[in-house]
PDB file of C-alpha atoms in Angstrom:
ATOM      1  CA  GLU A   1      87.227 244.673 -14.054  1.00 89.00           C
ATOM      2  CA  ARG A   2      89.691 241.725 -13.250  1.00 90.00           C
ATOM      3  CA  TYR A   3      91.826 243.304 -12.346  1.00 92.00           C
ATOM      4  CA  GLU A   4      89.865 245.411 -10.059  1.00 94.00           C
ATOM      5  CA  ALA A   5      89.253 242.431  -8.385  1.00 95.00           C
ATOM      6  CA  VAL A   6      92.665 240.879  -7.923  1.00 94.00           C
ATOM      7  CA  VAL A   7      93.907 243.824  -6.608  1.00 95.00           C
ATOM      8  CA  SER A   8      91.046 244.403  -4.461  1.00 96.00           C
ATOM      9  CA  VAL A   9      91.703 240.579  -2.991  1.00 96.00           C
ATOM     10  CA  CYS A  10      95.204 241.129  -2.612  1.00 95.00           C
ATOM     11  CA  THR A  11      95.060 243.863  -0.438  1.00 96.00           C
ATOM     12  CA  ILE A  12      92.724 242.211   1.845  1.00 96.00           C
ATOM     13  CA  LEU A  13      94.389 239.441   1.943  1.00 96.00           C
ATOM     14  CA  LYS A  14      97.280 241.697   2.745  1.00 95.00           C
ATOM     15  CA  LYS A  15      95.504 243.435   5.923  1.00 95.00           C
ATOM     16  CA  HIS A  16      94.710 239.984   7.264  1.00 93.00           C
ATOM     17  CA  GLU A  17      97.759 238.584   7.052  1.00 94.00           C
ATOM     18  CA  LEU A  18      96.690 235.946   4.220  1.00 94.00           C
ATOM     19  CA  SER A  19      99.275 236.919   1.211  1.00 90.00           C
ATOM     20  CA  THR A  20     101.587 233.989   2.056  1.00 92.00           C
ATOM     21  CA  VAL A  21      98.926 230.894   2.694  1.00 94.00           C
ATOM     22  CA  ILE A  22      96.405 231.707  -0.340  1.00 96.00           C
ATOM     23  CA  LYS A  23      98.824 230.765  -3.091  1.00 96.00           C
ATOM     24  CA  GLU A  24      96.661 231.811  -5.801  1.00 95.00           C
ATOM     25  CA  VAL A  25      93.554 234.252  -6.574  1.00 96.00           C
ATOM     26  CA  ASN A  26      91.219 233.021  -9.135  1.00 96.00           C
ATOM     27  CA  VAL A  27      89.276 236.007 -11.329  1.00 95.00           C
ATOM     28  CA  LEU A  28      88.430 233.718 -14.589  1.00 93.00           C
ATOM     29  CA  ALA A  29      84.778 233.135 -13.192  1.00 94.00           C
ATOM     30  CA  LEU A  30      83.581 236.664 -11.190  1.00 94.00           C
ATOM     31  CA  ASP A  31      80.710 235.286 -10.162  1.00 95.00           C
ATOM     32  CA  ASP A  32      83.009 232.424  -8.225  1.00 95.00           C
ATOM     33  CA  ILE A  33      86.387 234.004  -7.535  1.00 97.00           C
ATOM     34  CA  ILE A  34      88.727 230.920  -5.897  1.00 98.00           C
ATOM     35  CA  LEU A  35      91.196 231.073  -3.441  1.00 98.00           C
ATOM     36  CA  TYR A  36      93.689 228.473  -3.248  1.00 97.00           C
ATOM     37  CA  THR A  37      95.592 227.205  -0.626  1.00 95.00           C
ATOM     38  CA  ASP A  38      98.401 223.909  -0.258  1.00 93.00           C
ATOM     39  CA  THR A  39      94.979 221.863   1.492  1.00 92.00           C
ATOM     40  CA  MET A  40      91.901 224.335   0.053  1.00 95.00           C
ATOM     41  CA  ASP A  41      90.215 225.516  -2.688  1.00 97.00           C
ATOM     42  CA  ILE A  42      88.104 228.558  -1.297  1.00 97.00           C
ATOM     43  CA  HIS A  43      85.136 229.393  -3.738  1.00 97.00           C
ATOM     44  CA  CYS A  44      83.955 233.122  -2.692  1.00 97.00           C
ATOM     45  CA  GLY A  45      81.174 233.556  -4.973  1.00 97.00           C
ATOM     46  CA  THR A  46      81.312 237.606  -6.115  1.00 96.00           C
ATOM     47  CA  MET A  47      83.214 240.537  -4.525  1.00 96.00           C
ATOM     48  CA  GLU A  48      80.446 241.313  -3.078  1.00 95.00           C
ATOM     49  CA  ASP A  49      80.877 241.521   0.848  1.00 95.00           C
ATOM     50  CA  MET A  50      84.651 239.963   0.478  1.00 96.00           C
ATOM     51  CA  GLU A  51      86.122 241.512   3.605  1.00 96.00           C
ATOM     52  CA  GLN A  52      83.958 239.538   5.414  1.00 96.00           C
ATOM     53  CA  LYS A  53      84.401 236.799   3.598  1.00 97.00           C
ATOM     54  CA  ILE A  54      88.014 236.651   3.879  1.00 96.00           C
ATOM     55  CA  ASN A  55      87.740 237.484   7.921  1.00 95.00           C
ATOM     56  CA  ALA A  56      85.534 234.909   8.032  1.00 95.00           C
ATOM     57  CA  ILE A  57      88.518 232.687   5.375  1.00 96.00           C
ATOM     58  CA  ALA A  58      91.368 233.913   8.649  1.00 95.00           C
ATOM     59  CA  ALA A  59      89.204 232.498  11.836  1.00 94.00           C
ATOM     60  CA  ILE A  60      88.250 229.088   9.639  1.00 93.00           C
ATOM     61  CA  LEU A  61      92.670 228.547   8.277  1.00 92.00           C
ATOM     62  CA  ASP A  62      93.496 229.279  11.786  1.00 91.00           C
ATOM     63  CA  GLU A  63      91.604 226.405  13.042  1.00 89.00           C
ATOM     64  CA  PRO A  64      94.122 223.379  14.143  1.00 87.00           C
ATOM     65  CA  SER A  65      92.103 220.472  12.940  1.00 88.00           C
ATOM     66  CA  ILE A  66      90.183 221.832   9.891  1.00 88.00           C
ATOM     67  CA  PRO A  67      90.303 219.378   6.900  1.00 89.00           C
ATOM     68  CA  ASP A  68      91.003 219.488   3.140  1.00 92.00           C
ATOM     69  CA  GLY A  69      88.982 220.439   0.805  1.00 95.00           C
ATOM     70  CA  ILE A  70      86.651 222.579  -0.856  1.00 96.00           C
ATOM     71  CA  LEU A  71      85.609 226.105   1.124  1.00 96.00           C
ATOM     72  CA  HIS A  72      82.246 226.789   0.050  1.00 97.00           C
ATOM     73  CA  ILE A  73      81.534 230.557   1.284  1.00 97.00           C
ATOM     74  CA  GLU A  74      79.894 232.403  -1.563  1.00 96.00           C
ATOM     75  CA  ASP A  75      76.576 233.616   0.456  1.00 94.00           C
ATOM     76  CA  LEU A  76      78.372 234.373   4.385  1.00 92.00           C
ATOM     77  CA  ASP A  77      73.986 234.375   5.227  1.00 92.00           C
ATOM     78  CA  GLN A  78      73.929 230.701   3.939  1.00 91.00           C
ATOM     79  CA  GLN A  79      75.527 228.102   4.856  1.00 91.00           C
ATOM     80  CA  VAL A  80      79.683 228.068   5.095  1.00 93.00           C
ATOM     81  CA  TYR A  81      80.975 224.450   4.822  1.00 94.00           C
ATOM     82  CA  ILE A  82      83.532 221.871   3.760  1.00 94.00           C
ATOM     83  CA  GLU A  83      82.884 219.330   0.795  1.00 94.00           C
ATOM     84  CA  PRO A  84      85.480 216.318   0.788  1.00 90.00           C
ATOM     85  CA  ARG A  85      88.067 216.412  -1.475  1.00 81.00           C
ATOM     86  CA  ASN A  86      87.332 213.021  -4.427  1.00 76.00           C
ATOM     87  CA  ASP A  87      90.477 213.165  -5.537  1.00 62.00           C
TER      88      ASP A  87
END
């Protein structure tokens, strides 16, 4: 199941031309899939609506003044927000 998740996420990332921006895909917990960029951890939640989540991620990452931190996009029907990093 994790393999299918990785393949699916990577396929969607490539479709949205994010395969070079996203440096790592973590599917150890299938209820909280995490994508990593150089400056942001992106918590995606489950595979549900992953196409729409990655579409939203692409738009967010395209913003010129996006802050570093943790992007929470687990549920598109709930609040999507960036939590500042504490390091």
